[in-house]
Tab-separated table of C-alpha atoms and ligand atoms in Angstrom:
chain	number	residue	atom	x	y	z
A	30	UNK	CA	0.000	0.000	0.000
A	31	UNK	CA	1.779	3.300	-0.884
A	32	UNK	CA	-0.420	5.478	1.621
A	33	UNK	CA	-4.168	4.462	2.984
A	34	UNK	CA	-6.435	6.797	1.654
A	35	UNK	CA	-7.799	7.322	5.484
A	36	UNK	CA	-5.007	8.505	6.711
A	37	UNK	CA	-4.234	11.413	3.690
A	38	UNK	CA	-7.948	12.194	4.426
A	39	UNK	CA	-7.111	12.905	7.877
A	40	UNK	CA	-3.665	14.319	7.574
A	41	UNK	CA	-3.585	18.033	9.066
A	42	UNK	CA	-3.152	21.385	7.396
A	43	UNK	CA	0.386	21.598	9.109
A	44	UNK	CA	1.021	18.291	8.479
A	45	UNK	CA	0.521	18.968	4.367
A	46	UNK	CA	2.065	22.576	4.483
A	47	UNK	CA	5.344	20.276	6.241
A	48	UNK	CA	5.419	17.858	3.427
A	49	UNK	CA	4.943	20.257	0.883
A	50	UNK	CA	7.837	22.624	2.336
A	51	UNK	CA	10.087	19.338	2.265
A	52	UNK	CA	9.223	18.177	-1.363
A	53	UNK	CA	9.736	21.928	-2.543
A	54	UNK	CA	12.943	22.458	-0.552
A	55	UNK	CA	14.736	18.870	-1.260
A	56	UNK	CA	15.449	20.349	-4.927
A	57	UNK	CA	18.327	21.858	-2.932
A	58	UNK	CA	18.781	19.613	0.088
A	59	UNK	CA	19.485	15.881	0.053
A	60	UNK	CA	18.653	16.113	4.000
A	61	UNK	CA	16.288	19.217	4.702
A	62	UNK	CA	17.964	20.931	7.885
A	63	UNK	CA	15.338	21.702	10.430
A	64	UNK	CA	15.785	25.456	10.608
A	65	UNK	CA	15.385	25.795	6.992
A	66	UNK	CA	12.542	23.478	7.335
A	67	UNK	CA	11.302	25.752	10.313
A	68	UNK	CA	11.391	28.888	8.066
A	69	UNK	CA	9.432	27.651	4.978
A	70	UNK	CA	6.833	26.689	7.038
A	71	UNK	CA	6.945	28.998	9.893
A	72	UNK	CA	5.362	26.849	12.430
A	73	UNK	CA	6.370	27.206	16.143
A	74	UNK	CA	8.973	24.936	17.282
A	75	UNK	CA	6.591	22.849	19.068
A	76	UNK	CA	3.997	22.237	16.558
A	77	UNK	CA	6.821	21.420	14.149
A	78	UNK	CA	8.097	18.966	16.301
A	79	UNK	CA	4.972	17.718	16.956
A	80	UNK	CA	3.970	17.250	12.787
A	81	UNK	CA	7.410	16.037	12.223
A	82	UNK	CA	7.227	13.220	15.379
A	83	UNK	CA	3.863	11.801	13.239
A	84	UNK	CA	4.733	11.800	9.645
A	85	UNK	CA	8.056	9.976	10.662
A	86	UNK	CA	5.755	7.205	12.220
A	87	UNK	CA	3.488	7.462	9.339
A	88	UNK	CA	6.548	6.801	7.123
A	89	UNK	CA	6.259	10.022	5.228
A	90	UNK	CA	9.184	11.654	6.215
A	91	UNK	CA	12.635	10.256	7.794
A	92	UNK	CA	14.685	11.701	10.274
A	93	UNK	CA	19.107	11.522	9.825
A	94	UNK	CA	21.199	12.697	12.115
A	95	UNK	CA	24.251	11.926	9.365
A	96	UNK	CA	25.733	13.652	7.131
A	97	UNK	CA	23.835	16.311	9.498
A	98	UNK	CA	20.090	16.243	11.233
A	99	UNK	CA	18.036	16.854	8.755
A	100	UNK	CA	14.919	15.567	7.362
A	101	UNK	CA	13.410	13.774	4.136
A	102	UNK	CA	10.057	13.143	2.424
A	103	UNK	CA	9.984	9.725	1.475
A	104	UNK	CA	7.325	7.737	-1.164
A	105	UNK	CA	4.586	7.263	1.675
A	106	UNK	CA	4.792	11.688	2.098
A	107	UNK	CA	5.247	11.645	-1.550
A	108	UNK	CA	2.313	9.554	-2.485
A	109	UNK	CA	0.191	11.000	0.296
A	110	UNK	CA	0.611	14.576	-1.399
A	111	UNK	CA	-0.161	13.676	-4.661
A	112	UNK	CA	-3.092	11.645	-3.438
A	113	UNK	CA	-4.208	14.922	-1.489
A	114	UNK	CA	-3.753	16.848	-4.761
A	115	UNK	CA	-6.045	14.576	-7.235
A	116	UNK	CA	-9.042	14.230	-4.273
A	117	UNK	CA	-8.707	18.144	-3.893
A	118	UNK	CA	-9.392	18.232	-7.888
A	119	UNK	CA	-11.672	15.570	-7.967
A	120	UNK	CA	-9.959	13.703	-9.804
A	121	UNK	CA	-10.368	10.611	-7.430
A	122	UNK	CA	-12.925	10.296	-5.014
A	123	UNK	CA	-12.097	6.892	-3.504
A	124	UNK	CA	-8.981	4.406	-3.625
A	125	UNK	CA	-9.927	1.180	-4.268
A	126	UNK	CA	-7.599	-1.971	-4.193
A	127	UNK	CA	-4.500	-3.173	-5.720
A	128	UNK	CA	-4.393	-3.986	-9.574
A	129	UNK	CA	-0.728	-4.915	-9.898
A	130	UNK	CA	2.871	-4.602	-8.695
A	131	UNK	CA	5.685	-4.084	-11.170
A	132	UNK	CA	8.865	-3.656	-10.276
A	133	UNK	CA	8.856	0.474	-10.130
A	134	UNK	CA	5.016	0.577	-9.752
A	135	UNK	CA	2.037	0.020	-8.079
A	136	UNK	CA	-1.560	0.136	-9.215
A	137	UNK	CA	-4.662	0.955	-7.786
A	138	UNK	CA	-8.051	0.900	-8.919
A	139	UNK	CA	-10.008	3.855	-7.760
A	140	UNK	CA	-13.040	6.121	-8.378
A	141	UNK	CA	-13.235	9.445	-10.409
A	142	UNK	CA	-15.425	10.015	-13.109
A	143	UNK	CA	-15.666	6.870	-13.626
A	144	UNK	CA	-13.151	3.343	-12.906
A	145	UNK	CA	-9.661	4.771	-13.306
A	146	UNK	CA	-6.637	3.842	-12.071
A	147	UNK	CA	-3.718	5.431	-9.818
A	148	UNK	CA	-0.569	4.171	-11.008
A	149	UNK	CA	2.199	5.276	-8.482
A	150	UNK	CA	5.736	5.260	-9.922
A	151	UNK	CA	8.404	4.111	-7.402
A	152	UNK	CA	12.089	4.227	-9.620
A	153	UNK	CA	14.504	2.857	-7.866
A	154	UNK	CA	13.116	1.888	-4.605
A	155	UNK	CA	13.811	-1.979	-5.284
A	156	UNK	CA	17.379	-1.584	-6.798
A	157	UNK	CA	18.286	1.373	-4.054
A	158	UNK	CA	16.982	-1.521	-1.287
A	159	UNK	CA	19.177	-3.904	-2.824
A	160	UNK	CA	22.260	-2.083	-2.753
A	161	UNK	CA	21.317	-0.639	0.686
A	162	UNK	CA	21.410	-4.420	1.909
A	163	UNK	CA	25.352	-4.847	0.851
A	164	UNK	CA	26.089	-1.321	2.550
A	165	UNK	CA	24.102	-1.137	6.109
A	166	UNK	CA	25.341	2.721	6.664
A	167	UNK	CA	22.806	3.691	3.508
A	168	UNK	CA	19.860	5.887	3.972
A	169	UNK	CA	16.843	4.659	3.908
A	170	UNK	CA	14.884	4.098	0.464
A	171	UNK	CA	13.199	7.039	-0.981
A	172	UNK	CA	14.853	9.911	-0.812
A	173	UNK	CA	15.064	12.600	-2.983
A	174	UNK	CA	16.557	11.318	-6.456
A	175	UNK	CA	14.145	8.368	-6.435
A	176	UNK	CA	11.070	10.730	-5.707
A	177	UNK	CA	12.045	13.340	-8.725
A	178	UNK	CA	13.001	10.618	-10.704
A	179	UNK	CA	9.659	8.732	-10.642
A	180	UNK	CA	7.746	12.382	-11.065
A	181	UNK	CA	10.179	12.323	-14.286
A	182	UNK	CA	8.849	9.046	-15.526
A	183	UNK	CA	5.612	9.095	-14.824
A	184	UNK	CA	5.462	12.843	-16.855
A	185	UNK	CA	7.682	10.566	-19.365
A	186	UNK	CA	4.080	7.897	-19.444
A	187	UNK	CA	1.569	10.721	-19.288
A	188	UNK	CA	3.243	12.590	-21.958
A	189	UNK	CA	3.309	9.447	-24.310
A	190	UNK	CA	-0.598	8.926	-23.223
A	191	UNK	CA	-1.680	12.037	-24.387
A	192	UNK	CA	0.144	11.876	-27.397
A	193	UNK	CA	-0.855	8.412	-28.311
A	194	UNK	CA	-5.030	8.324	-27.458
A	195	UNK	CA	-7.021	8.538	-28.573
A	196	UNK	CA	-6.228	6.875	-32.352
A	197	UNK	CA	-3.489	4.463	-30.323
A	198	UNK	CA	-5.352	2.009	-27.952
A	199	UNK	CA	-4.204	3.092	-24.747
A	200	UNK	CA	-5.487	3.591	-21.104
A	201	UNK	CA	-6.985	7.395	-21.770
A	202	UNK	CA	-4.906	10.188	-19.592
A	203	UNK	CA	-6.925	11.854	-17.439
A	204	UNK	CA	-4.481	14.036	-14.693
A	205	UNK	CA	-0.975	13.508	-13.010
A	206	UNK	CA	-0.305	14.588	-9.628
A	207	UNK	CA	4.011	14.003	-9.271
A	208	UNK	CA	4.668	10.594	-9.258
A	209	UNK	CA	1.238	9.610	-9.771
A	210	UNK	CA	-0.723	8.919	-13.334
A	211	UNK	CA	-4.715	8.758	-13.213
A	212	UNK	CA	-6.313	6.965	-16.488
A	213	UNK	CA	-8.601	5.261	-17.549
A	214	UNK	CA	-9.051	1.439	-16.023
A	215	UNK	CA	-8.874	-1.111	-18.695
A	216	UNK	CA	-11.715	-3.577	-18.723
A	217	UNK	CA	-9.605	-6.337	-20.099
A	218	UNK	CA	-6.943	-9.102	-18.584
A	219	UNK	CA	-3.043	-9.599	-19.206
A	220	UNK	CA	-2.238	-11.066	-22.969
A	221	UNK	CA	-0.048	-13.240	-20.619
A	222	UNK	CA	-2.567	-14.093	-18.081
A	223	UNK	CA	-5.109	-15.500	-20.711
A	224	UNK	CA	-5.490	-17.924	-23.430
A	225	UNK	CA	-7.180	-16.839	-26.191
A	226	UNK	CA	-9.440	-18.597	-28.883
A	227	UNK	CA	-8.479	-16.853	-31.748
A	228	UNK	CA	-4.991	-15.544	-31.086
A	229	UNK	CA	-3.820	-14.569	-34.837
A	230	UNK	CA	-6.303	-11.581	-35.083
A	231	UNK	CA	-4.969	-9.968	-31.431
A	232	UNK	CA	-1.029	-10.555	-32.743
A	233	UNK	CA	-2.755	-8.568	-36.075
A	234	UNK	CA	-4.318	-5.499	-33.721
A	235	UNK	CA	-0.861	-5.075	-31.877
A	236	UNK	CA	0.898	-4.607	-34.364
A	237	UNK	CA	-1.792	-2.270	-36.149
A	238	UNK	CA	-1.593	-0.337	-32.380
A	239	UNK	CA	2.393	-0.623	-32.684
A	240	UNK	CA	2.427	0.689	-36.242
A	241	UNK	CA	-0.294	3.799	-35.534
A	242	UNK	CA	2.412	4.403	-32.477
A	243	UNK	CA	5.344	4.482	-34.969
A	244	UNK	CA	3.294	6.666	-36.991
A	245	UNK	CA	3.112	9.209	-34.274
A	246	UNK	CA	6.829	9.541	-33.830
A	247	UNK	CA	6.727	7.127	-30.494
A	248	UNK	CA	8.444	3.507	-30.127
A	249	UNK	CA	7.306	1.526	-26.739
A	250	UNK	CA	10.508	0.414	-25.623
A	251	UNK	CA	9.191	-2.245	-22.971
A	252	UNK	CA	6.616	-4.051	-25.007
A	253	UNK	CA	5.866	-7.538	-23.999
A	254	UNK	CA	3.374	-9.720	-22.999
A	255	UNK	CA	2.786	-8.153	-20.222
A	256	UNK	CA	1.991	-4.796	-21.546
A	257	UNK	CA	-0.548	-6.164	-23.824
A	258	UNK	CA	-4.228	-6.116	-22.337
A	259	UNK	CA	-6.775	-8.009	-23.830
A	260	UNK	CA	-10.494	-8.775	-23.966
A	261	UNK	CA	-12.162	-10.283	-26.398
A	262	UNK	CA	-12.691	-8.202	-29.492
A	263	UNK	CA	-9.661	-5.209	-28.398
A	264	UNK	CA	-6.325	-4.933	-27.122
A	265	UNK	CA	-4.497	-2.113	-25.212
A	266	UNK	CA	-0.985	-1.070	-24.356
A	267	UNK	CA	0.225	-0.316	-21.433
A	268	UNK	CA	3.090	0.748	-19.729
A	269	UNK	CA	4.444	3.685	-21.615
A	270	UNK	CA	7.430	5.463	-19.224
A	271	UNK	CA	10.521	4.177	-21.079
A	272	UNK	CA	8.557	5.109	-24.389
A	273	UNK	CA	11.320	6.859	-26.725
A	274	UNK	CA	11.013	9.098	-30.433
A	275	UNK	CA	11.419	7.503	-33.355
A	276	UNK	CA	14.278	9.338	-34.402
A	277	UNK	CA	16.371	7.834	-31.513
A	278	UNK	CA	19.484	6.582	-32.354
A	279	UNK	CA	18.960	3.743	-30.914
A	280	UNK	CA	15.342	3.109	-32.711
A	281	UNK	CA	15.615	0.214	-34.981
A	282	UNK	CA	17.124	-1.897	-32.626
A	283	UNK	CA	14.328	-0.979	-29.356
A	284	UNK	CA	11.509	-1.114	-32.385
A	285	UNK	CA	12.786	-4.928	-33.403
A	286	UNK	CA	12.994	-5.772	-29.373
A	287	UNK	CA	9.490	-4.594	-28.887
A	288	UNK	CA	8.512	-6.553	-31.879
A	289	UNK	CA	9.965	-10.024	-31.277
A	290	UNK	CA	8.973	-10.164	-27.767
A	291	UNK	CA	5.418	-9.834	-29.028
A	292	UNK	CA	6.181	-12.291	-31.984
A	293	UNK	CA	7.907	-14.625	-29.772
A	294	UNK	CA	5.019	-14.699	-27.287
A	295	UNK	CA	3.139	-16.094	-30.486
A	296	UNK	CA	5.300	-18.092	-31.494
A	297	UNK	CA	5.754	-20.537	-28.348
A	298	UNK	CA	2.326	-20.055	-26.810
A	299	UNK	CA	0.103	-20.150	-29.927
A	300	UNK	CA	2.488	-22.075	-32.772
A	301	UNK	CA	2.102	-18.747	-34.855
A	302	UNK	CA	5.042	-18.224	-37.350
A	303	UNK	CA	4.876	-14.694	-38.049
A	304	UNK	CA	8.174	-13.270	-39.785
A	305	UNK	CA	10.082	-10.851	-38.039
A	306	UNK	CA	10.670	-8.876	-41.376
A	307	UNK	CA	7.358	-8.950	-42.298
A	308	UNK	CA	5.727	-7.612	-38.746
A	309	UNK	CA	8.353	-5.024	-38.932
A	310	UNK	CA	7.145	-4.395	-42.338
A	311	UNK	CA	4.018	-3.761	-41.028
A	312	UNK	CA	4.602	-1.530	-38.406
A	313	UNK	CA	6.840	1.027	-40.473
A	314	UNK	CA	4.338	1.595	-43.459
B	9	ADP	N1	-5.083	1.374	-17.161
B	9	ADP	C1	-5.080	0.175	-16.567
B	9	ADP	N2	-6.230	-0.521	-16.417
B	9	ADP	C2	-6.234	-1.720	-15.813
B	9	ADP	N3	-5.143	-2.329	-15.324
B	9	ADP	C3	-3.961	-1.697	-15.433
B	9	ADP	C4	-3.864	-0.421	-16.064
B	9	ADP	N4	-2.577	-0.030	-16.028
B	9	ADP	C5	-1.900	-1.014	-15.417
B	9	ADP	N5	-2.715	-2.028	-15.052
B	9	ADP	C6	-2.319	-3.279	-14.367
B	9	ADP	O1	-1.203	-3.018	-13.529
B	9	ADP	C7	-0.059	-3.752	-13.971
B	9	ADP	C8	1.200	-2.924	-13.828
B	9	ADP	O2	1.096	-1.770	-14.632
B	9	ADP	P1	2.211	-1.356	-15.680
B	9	ADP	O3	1.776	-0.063	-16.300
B	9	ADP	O4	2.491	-2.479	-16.601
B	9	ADP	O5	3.459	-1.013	-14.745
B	9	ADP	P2	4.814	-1.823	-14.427
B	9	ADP	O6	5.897	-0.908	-14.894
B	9	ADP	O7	4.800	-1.949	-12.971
B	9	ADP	O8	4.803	-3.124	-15.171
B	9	ADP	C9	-0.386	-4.116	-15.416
B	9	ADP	O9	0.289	-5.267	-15.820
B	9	ADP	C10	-1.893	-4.318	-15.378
B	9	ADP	O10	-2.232	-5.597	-14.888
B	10	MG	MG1	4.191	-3.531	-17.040
């Protein structure tokens, strides 16, 4: 669970204007000192305390006394300001439960309009745990390069979103809060979690969605079997961060990737012998 949805609901008007004050002022600090903290949000010593005592147990902010004391928002004060952000829009109106975990992201169902989803980018939480294992004297995860670097990517997903729907079949973008992407919920299943009856017109409508992609200038980058959503008469992909311009240097060979992981999938699951050249042919008209 990034951040319960009960808890942001009942988080204070100091308790935001602290977080806030620390996401603004760790563009300059890695560790937010407390008088500078104590100036941008001119509380009184005691009621900063006070704010700064719960968010550390709410595991929104973290407290080091090395290099020097100072404090840090971390991905539950992260997520817990964006969430505050889209309810104050409207954007979502309730948090409903877990869709997926990928390895820099977690999903959520939720309510808005209508379905949507949250999904909350995390980059490098998992890989900055792993090294933090090997070196004990680490901070803890989330600090500030892995919160501005998953605000980076998931502007990097919403960008490609809006670019891409509504002639590419993709989630529709509906807002971004930081870290967080709001679209539309897909009423469909994983291409990898199903089996499907007629598979050869699905491989077909991918690589119709991966051509009108091209088209527009944008190459996936990640595209699998896993960022293929089906149901039974459309597909959808998803999954758009690493998503790069088709006049990348390194284009042909991330194009032919995306491609052969889909045509592979095919291939061993459904015994379909689809040429490489000629899906490529496709998809570059
Ligand atoms: N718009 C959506 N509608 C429904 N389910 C979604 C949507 N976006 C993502 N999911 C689910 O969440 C999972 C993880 O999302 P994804 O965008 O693939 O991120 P990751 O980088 O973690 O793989 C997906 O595999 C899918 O099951
Ligand atoms: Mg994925």
């Amino acid at each position: 669970m990034p951040v319960s949805p009960e808890r942001v609901r009942a988080l204070h008007k100091y308790d935001l204007r602290v977080l806030m004050s620390l996401e603004r002022l760790m563009q300059r600090y890695e560790w937010v000192p407390l008088d500078v903290l104590k100036a941008s949000t001119k509380l009184s010593d005691s009621e900063l305390e006070y704010r700064l005592q719960n968010l550390i147990e709410w595991n929104m902010v973290r407290y080091d006394a090395v290099p020097y004391p100072g404090y840090a928002l971390i991905f539950g004060g992260y997520d817990a300001v964006a969430l505050h952000t889209l309810t104050k829009k409207g954007t979502v109106t309730a948090l409903g439960s877990l869709l997926g975990v990928g390895k820099e992201s977690e999903v959520y169902e939720a309510l808005g309009l209508g379905p949507v989803v949250l999904k909350f980018h995390h980059v490098g939480q998992q890989s900055f745990q792993a090294v933090r294992k090997e070196r004990g004297y680490m901070p803890e995860a989330g600090h500030c390069p892995w919160i501005f670097a998953s605000a980076r990517s998931a502007e990097q997903e919403f960008a490609a979103l809006q670019r891409l729907s509504p002639e590419v079949s993709v989630p529709l973008p509906i807002d971004r809060s930081r870290h967080v992407v709001v679209m539309s919920q897909i009423p469909g299943v994983n291409l990898n979690r199903c089996t499907l009856d007629k598979p050869r017109p699905v491989l077909d409508e991918i690589l119709e969605n991966v051509g009108r992609a091209y088209a527009k200038g944008i190459i996936h980058g990640d595209l699998s079997e896993y960022n293929v959503m089906v149901d039974e008469s459309q597909v959808w992909l998803i999954d758009w961060p690493q998503w790069i311009e088709t006049d990348h240097p390194n284009a042909d060979v991330i194009l032919r990737r995306d491609i052969e992981n889909v045509l592979r999938f095919f291939r061993r699951k459904y015994r379909i012998d689809y040429p490489t050249e000629e899906a490529v042919g496709v998809v570059v008209r």
